[in-house]
Coordinates of C-alpha atoms in Angstrom, one line a residue:
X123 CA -23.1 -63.1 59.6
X124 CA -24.8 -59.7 59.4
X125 CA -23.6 -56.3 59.7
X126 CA -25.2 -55.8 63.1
X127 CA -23.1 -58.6 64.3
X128 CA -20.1 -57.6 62.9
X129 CA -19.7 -54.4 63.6
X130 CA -19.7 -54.1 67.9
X131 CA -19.7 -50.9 70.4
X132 CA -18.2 -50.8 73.6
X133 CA -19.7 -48.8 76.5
X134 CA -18.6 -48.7 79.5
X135 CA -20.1 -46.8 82.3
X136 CA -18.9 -45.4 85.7
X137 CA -20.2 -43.7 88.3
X138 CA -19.8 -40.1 86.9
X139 CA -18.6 -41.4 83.5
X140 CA -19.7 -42.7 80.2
X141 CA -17.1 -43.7 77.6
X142 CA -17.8 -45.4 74.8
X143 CA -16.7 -46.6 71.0
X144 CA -16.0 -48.9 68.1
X145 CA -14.4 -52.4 68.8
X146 CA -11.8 -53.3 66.3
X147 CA -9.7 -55.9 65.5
X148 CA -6.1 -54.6 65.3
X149 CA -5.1 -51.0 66.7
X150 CA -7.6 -50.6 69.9
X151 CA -9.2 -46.7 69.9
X152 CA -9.2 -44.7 73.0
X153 CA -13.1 -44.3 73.2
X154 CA -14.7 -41.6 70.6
X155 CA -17.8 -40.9 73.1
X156 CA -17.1 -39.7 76.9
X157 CA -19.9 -37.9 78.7
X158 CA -20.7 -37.4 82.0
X159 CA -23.4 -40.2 83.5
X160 CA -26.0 -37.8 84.4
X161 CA -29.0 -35.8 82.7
X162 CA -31.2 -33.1 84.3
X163 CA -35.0 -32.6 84.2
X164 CA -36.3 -29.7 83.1
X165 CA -38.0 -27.8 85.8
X166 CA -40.8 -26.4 83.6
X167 CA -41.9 -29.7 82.4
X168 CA -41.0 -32.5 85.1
X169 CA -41.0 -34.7 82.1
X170 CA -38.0 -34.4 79.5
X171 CA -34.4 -35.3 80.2
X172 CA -31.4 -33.4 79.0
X173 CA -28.0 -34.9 79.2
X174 CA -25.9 -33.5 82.0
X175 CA -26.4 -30.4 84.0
X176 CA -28.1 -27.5 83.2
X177 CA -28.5 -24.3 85.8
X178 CA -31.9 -24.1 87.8
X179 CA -32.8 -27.8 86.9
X180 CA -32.3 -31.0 89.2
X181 CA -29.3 -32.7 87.7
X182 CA -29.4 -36.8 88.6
X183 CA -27.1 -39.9 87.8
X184 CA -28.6 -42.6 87.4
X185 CA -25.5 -45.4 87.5
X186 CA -24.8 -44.3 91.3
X187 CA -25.5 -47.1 93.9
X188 CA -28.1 -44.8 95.7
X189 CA -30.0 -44.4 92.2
X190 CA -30.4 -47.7 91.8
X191 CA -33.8 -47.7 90.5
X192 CA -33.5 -45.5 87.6
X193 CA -33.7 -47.7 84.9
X194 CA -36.1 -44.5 83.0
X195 CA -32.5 -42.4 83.2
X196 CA -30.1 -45.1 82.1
X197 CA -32.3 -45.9 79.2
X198 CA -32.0 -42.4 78.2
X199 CA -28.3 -41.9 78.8
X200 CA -27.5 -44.9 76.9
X201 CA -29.6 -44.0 74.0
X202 CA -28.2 -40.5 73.7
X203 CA -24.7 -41.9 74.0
X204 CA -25.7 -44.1 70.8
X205 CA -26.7 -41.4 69.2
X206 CA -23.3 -39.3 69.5
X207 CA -21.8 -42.5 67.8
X208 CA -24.5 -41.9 65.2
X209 CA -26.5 -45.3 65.9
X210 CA -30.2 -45.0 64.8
X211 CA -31.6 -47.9 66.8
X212 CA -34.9 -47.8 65.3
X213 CA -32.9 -49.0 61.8
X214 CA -30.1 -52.1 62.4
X215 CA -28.2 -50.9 65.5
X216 CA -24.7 -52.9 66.3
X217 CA -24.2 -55.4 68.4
X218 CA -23.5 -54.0 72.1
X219 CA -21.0 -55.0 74.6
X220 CA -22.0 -53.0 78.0
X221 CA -19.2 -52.5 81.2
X222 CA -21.5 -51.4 83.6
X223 CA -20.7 -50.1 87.3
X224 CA -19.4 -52.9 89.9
X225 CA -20.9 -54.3 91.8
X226 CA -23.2 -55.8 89.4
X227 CA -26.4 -57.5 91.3
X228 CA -27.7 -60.8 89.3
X229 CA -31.3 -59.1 88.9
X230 CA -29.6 -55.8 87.2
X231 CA -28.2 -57.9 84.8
X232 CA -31.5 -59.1 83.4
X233 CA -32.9 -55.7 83.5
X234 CA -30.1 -54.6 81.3
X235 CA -30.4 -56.7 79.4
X236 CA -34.1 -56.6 78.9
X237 CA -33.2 -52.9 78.4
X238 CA -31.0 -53.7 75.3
X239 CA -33.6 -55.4 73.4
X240 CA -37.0 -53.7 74.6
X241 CA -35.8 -50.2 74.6
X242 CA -32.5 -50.3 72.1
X243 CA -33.5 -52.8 69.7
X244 CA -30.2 -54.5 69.6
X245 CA -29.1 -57.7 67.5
X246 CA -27.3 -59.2 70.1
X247 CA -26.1 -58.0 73.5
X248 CA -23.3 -59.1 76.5
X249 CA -22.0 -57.7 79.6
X250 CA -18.6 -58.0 81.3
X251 CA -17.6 -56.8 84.6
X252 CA -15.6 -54.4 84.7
X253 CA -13.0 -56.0 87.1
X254 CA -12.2 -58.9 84.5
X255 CA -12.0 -56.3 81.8
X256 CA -9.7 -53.8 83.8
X257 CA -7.5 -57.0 84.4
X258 CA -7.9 -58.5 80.5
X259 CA -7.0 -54.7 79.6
X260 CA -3.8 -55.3 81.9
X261 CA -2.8 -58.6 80.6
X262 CA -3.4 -60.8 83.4
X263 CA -6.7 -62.8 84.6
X264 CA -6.2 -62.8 88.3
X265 CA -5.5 -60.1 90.1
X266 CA -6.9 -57.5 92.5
X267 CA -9.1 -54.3 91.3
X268 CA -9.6 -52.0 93.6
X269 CA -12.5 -49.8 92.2
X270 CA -13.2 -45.8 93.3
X271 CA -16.3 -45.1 93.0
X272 CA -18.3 -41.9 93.8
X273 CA -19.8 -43.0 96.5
X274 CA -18.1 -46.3 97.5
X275 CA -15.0 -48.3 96.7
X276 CA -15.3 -51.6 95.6
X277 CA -13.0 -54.4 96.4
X278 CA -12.8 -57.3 93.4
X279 CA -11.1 -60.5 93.7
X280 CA -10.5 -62.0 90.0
X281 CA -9.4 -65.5 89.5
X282 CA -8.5 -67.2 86.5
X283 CA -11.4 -64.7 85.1
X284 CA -13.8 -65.7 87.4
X285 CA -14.6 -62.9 89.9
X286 CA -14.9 -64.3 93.1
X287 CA -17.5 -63.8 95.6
X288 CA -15.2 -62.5 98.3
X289 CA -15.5 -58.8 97.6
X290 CA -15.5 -55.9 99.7
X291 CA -17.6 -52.1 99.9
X292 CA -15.8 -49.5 101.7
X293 CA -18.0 -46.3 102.9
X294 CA -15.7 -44.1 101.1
X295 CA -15.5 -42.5 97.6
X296 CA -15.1 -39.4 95.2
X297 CA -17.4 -37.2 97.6
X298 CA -15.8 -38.1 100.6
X299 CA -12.6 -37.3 99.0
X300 CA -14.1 -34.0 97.8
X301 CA -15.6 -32.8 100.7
X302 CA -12.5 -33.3 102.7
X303 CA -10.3 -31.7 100.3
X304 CA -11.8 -28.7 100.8
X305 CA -12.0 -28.9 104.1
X306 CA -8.3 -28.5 103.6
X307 CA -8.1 -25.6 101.0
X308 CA -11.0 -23.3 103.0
X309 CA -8.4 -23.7 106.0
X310 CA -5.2 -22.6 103.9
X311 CA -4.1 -19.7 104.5
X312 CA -1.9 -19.5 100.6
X313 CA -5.1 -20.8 99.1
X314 CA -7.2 -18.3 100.5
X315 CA -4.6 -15.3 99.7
X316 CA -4.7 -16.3 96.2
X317 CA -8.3 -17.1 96.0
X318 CA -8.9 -13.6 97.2
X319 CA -6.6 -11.9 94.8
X320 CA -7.8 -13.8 91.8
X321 CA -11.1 -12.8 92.7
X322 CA -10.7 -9.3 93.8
X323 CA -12.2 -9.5 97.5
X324 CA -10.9 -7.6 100.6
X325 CA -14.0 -10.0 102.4
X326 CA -15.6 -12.6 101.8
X327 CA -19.2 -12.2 100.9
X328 CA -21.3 -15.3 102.3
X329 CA -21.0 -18.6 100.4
X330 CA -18.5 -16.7 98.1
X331 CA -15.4 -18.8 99.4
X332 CA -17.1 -21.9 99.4
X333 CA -18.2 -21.8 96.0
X334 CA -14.7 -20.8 95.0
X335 CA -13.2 -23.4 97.5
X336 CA -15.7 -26.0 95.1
X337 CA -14.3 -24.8 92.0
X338 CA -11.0 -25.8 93.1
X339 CA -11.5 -28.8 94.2
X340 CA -13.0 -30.0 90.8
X341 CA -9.9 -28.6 89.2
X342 CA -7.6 -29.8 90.9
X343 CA -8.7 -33.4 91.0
X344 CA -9.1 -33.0 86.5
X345 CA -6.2 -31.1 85.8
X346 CA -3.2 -32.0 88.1
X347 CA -3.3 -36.2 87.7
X348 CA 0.4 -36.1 87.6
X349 CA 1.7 -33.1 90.1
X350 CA -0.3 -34.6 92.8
X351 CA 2.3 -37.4 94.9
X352 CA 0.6 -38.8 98.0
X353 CA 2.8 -39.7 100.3
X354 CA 3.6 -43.3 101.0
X355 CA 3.0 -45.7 104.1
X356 CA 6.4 -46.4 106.2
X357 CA 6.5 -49.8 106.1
X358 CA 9.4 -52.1 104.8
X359 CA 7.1 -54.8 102.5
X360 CA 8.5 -55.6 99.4
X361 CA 6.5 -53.9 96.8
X362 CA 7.1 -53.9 93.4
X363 CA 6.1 -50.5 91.5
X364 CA 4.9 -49.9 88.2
X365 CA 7.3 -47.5 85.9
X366 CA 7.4 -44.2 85.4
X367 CA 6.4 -43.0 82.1
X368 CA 9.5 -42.7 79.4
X369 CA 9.7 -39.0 79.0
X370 CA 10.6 -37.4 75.5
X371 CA 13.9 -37.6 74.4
X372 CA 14.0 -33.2 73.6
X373 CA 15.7 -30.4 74.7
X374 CA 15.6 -29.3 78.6
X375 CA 15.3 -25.8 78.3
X376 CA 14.8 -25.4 82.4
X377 CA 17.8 -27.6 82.6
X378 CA 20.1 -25.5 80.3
X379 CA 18.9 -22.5 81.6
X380 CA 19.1 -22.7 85.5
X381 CA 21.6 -26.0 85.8
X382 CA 24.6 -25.4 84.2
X383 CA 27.9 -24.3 86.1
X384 CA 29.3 -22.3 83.4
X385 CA 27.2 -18.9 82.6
X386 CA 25.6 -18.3 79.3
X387 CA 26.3 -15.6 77.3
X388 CA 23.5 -13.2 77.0
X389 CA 21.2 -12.7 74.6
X390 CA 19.4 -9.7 72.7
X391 CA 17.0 -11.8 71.7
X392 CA 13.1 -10.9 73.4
X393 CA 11.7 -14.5 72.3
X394 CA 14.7 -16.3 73.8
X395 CA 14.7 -13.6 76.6
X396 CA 10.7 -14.7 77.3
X397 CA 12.2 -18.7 77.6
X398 CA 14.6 -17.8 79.8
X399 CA 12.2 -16.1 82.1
X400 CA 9.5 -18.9 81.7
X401 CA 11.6 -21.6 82.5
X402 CA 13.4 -19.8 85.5
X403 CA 9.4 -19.6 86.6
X404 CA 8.9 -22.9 86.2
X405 CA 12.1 -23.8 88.0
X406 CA 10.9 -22.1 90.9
X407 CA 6.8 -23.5 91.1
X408 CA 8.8 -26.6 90.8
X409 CA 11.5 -25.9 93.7
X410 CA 8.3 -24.5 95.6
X411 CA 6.3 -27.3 94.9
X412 CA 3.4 -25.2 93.6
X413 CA 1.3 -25.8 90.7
X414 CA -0.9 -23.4 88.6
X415 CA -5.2 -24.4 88.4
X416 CA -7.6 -22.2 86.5
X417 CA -10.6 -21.3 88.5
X418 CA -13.8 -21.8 86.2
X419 CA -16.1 -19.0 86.8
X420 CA -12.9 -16.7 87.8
X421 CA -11.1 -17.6 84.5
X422 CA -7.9 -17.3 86.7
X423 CA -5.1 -18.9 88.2
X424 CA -4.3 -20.2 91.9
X425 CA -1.3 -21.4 93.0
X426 CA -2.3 -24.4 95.2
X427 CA 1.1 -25.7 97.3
X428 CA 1.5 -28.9 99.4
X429 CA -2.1 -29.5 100.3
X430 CA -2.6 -30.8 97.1
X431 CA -1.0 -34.2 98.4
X432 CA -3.3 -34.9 101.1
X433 CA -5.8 -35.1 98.7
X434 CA -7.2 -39.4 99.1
X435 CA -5.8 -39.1 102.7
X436 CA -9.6 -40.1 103.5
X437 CA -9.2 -43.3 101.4
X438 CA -5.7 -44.1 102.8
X439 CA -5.9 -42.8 106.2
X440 CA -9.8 -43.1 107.0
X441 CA -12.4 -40.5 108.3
X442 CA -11.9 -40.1 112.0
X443 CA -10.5 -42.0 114.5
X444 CA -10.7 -45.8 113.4
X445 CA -12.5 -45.0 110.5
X446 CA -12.2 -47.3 107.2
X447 CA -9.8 -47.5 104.6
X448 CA -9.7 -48.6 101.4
X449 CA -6.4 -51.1 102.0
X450 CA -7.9 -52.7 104.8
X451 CA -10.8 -53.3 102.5
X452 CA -8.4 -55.2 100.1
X453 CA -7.2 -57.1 103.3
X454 CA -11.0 -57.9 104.4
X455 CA -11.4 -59.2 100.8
X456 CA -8.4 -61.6 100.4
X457 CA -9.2 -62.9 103.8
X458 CA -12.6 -64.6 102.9
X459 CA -12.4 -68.1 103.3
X460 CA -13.2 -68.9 99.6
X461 CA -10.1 -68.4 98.4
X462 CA -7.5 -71.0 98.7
X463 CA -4.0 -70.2 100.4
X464 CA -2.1 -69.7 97.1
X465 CA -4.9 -67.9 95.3
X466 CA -4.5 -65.4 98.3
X467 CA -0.9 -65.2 97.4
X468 CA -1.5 -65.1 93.9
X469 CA -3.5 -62.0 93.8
X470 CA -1.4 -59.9 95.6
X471 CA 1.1 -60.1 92.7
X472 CA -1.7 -58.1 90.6
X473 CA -3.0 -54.9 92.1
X474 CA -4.6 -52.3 89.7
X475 CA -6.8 -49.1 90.6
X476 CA -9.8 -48.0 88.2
X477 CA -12.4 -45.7 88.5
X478 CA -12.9 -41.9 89.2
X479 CA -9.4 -41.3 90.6
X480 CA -7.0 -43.6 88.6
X481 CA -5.9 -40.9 86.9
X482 CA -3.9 -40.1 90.0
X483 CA -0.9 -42.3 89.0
X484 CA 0.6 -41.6 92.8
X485 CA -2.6 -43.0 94.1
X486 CA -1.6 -46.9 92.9
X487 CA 1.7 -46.6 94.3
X488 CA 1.0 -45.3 97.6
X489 CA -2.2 -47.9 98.1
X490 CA 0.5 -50.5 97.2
X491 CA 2.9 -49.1 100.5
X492 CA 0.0 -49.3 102.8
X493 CA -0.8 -52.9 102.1
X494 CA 2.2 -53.9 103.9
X495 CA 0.6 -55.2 106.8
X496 CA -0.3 -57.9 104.5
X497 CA 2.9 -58.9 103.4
X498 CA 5.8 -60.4 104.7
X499 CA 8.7 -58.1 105.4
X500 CA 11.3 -58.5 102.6
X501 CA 10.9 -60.3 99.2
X502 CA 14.0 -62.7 100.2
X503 CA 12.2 -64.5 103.0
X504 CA 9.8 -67.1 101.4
X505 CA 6.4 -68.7 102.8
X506 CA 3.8 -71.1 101.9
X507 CA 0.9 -69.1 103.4
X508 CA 1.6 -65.2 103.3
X509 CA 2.5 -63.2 100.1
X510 CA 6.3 -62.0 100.4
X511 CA 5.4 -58.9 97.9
X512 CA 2.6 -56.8 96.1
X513 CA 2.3 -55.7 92.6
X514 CA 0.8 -52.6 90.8
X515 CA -0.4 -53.0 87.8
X516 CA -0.6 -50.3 84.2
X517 CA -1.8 -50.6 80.9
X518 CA 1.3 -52.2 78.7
X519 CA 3.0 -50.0 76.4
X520 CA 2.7 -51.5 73.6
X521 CA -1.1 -51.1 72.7
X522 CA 0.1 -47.7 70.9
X523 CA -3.3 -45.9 71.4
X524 CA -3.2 -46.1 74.7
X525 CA 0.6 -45.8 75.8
X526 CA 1.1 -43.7 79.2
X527 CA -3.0 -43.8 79.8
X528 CA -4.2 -44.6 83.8
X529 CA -6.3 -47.0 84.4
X530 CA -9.8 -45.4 84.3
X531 CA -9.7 -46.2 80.8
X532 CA -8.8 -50.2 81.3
X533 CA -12.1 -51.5 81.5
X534 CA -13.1 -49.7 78.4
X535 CA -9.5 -51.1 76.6
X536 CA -10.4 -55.1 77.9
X537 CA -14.0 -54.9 77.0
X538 CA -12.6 -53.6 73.4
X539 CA -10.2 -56.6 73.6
X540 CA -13.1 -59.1 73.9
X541 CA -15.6 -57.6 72.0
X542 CA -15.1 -59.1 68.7
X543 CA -15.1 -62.9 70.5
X544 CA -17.9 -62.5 72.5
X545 CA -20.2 -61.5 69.2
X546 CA -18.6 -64.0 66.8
X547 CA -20.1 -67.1 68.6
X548 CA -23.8 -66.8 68.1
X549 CA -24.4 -70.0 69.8
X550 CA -25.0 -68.4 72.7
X551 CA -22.2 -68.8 75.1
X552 CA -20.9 -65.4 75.2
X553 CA -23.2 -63.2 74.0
X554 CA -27.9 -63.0 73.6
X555 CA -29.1 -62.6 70.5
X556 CA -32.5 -61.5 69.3
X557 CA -33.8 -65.1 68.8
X558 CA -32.2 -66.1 72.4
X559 CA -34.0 -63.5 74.3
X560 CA -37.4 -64.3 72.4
X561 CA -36.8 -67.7 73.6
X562 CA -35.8 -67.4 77.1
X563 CA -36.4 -63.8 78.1
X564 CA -33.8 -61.5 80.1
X565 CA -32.1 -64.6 82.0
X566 CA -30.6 -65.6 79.1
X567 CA -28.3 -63.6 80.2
X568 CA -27.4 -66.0 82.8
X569 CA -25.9 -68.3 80.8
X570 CA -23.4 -65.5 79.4
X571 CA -22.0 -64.2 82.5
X572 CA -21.6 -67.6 84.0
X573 CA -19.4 -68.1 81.7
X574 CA -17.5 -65.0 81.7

């Protein structure tokens, strides 16, 4: 077997995000390559692409539902993500295992496919969806993935590793989650006293706050993953929660400091002085529930309170009156009438979160409260045709590289799993080579993900 078969890359591409990386055998990487899914075109020639955003230029991402016709900026992206991993693919390029976005229409597989070989010049080439890798990544084949996208949410039913046909596309994603968000900060009054002293301004000059406001938001949503808890539906459904991360077995100096009964003797001692007085701060952001974000183009820090927790209320709660929600989208999905009465029951017992928010760990256990409708009322009862609990699902501790990582990066971790397997058999069941595409063209492809 050549080198371009053995050695295989993994990309995997989101909405807003490209990861990508080796495949090997024993100790799975975290990926080595992640760039944001978008170039811009320069204004002053209309014609050549930079990757991501540049000031004054128009800025597009091409693996968004509503761009689904640019194929010209996907081939570009991908090539310039090969060429951070140094791949030359005008001179023996790997072997390529591509995640792309879900949903993944039949016809877009051939067109990626046809992209592989006509524009990249691969050896060989598959595709997975990226609900069976999340799931492969979480060491189950049937389960529920509930994928956030930027501008929808996407609903897949997995069974025995075949994804079913019964999905579901809610109207809500990233931007919705975004927009409302800061509909929230702009109306705070603590967010807009700090925002006003970290900038300097007695008034607010006109579209000052709301570029601030936007900076925030963006922030927020990167830097506070884990001080963000959204509340959780009341509802008495049995629902079994994933575990909290083991924290390091070391020294509490907040504890020491502020929680013992008996005083401490003082100290002399301007290090140990400057400790104390930054873990009493800490003690109280925590007590206030407050945490610290850095304003880009300010260079500062806000202290942004509460509000932070009604961040994915619009997924949870809906827009409006009766609007959608993301759980009910689950429901609608398990509901079709493909599924048999014990796959419906099945699922529910394997309930993961990817895409643009997973990073939220909160996010997976409060989804998991609000399917309680669902569900019977307590674990004890039993039935034949109704799930009696719901499980959440995170990446298993023991893959080393990626202990305590969310779930954005589980389709990335199963594709890595698979790679090597797909690429070994050349016979054309998991993977198009070269000679297979000469032979039967871009739906040879077909054959792959049928068996998938």
């Amino acid at each position: 077997m050549s080198d371009a078969f053995t050695q295989q890359l993994v990309i995997h591409v989101d909405d807003n995000t490209i990861r990508a990386g080796q495949s090997v055998v024993e100790l799975f990487p975290r990926p080595a390559v992640v760039v944001p899914a978008s170039y811009s075109i320069k204004p002053d020639t209309l014609s050549e692409f930079v990757a991501g955003s540049i000031e004054g230029a128009e800025t597009r991402w091409p693996f968004r539902p509503s761009s689904a016709d640019d194929w010209e900026g996907r081939e570009f992206l991908l090539k310039h993500v090969l060429s951070l991993l140094g791949v030359d693919t005008s001179s023996n390029p790997p072997s390529v295992l591509l995640v792309p976005p879900c949903p993944l229409p039949q016809p877009d597989s051939a067109l990626y496919t046809q992209l592989a070989f006509e524009k990249l010049n691969l050896p060989a080439f598959s595709l997975l969806c990226a609900p069976l890798a999340a799931l492969f990544a979480l060491n189950t084949t049937t389960g529920i993935v509930v994928h956030v996208g930027h501008e929808t949410t996407t609903v897949s039913v997995v069974v025995d590793a075949i994804a079913r046909e019964c999905g579901a596309v809610v109207e809500l994603g990233r931007r919705d989650v975004e927009a409302a968000f800061a509909r929230a900060l702009a109306a705070d009054d603590a967010v807009d006293a700090e925002l006003r002293l970290a900038a300097g301004a007695a008034e607010w000059t006109p579209g000052q706050k709301d570029a601030l406001v936007t900076e925030l938001v963006g922030a927020v949503i990167a830097e506070c993953g884990d001080d963000i808890d959204i509340p959780l539906a009341q509802a008495g459904a049995a629902v079994v929660l994933p575990p909290l991360p083991a924290e390091e077995d070391a020294f509490d100096v907040a504890k020491k400091l502020v929680g013992d009964a008996v005083p401490q003797p003082q100290t002399k001692s301007k290090k140990v002085s400057a400790t104390a007085r930054a873990a009493a701060a800490a003690a109280d952001a925590a007590a206030a529930d407050i945490v610290a974000v850095t304003v880009p183009s300010l260079g500062k820090e806000v202290n942004v309170g509460r509000v932070r927790h009604r961040l994915l209320d619009p997924l949870l709660k809906g827009i409006g009156a009766g609007g959608d929600t993301v759980w009910e989208g689950v429901g609608r999905a398990v509901d079709h009438p493909c599924l048999s009465v014990p796959e419906k029951i099945s699922v529910y017992d394997a309930i993961a979160v990817t895409g643009e928010l997973a990073h939220i760990r909160s996010f997976q256990t409060a989804l998991i409260t609000y399917l309680a409708p669902f569900l019977l009322s307590s674990a004890d009862f039993v039935s034949d045709s109704q799930p009696s609990r719901a499980r959440a699902l995170t990446i298993p501790d023991y893959l080393a590289n990626f202990k305590g990582a969310t779930n954005d990066l589980a389709p990335f971790l199963g594709a890595s799993m698979v790679a090597k397997a797909s690429f070994s058999d050349t016979a054309g069941k998991h993977c198009v080579t070269k000679i297979d595409y000469n032979a039967k063209g871009p739906a040879a492809i077909y054959a792959v993900t049928s068996e998938a």
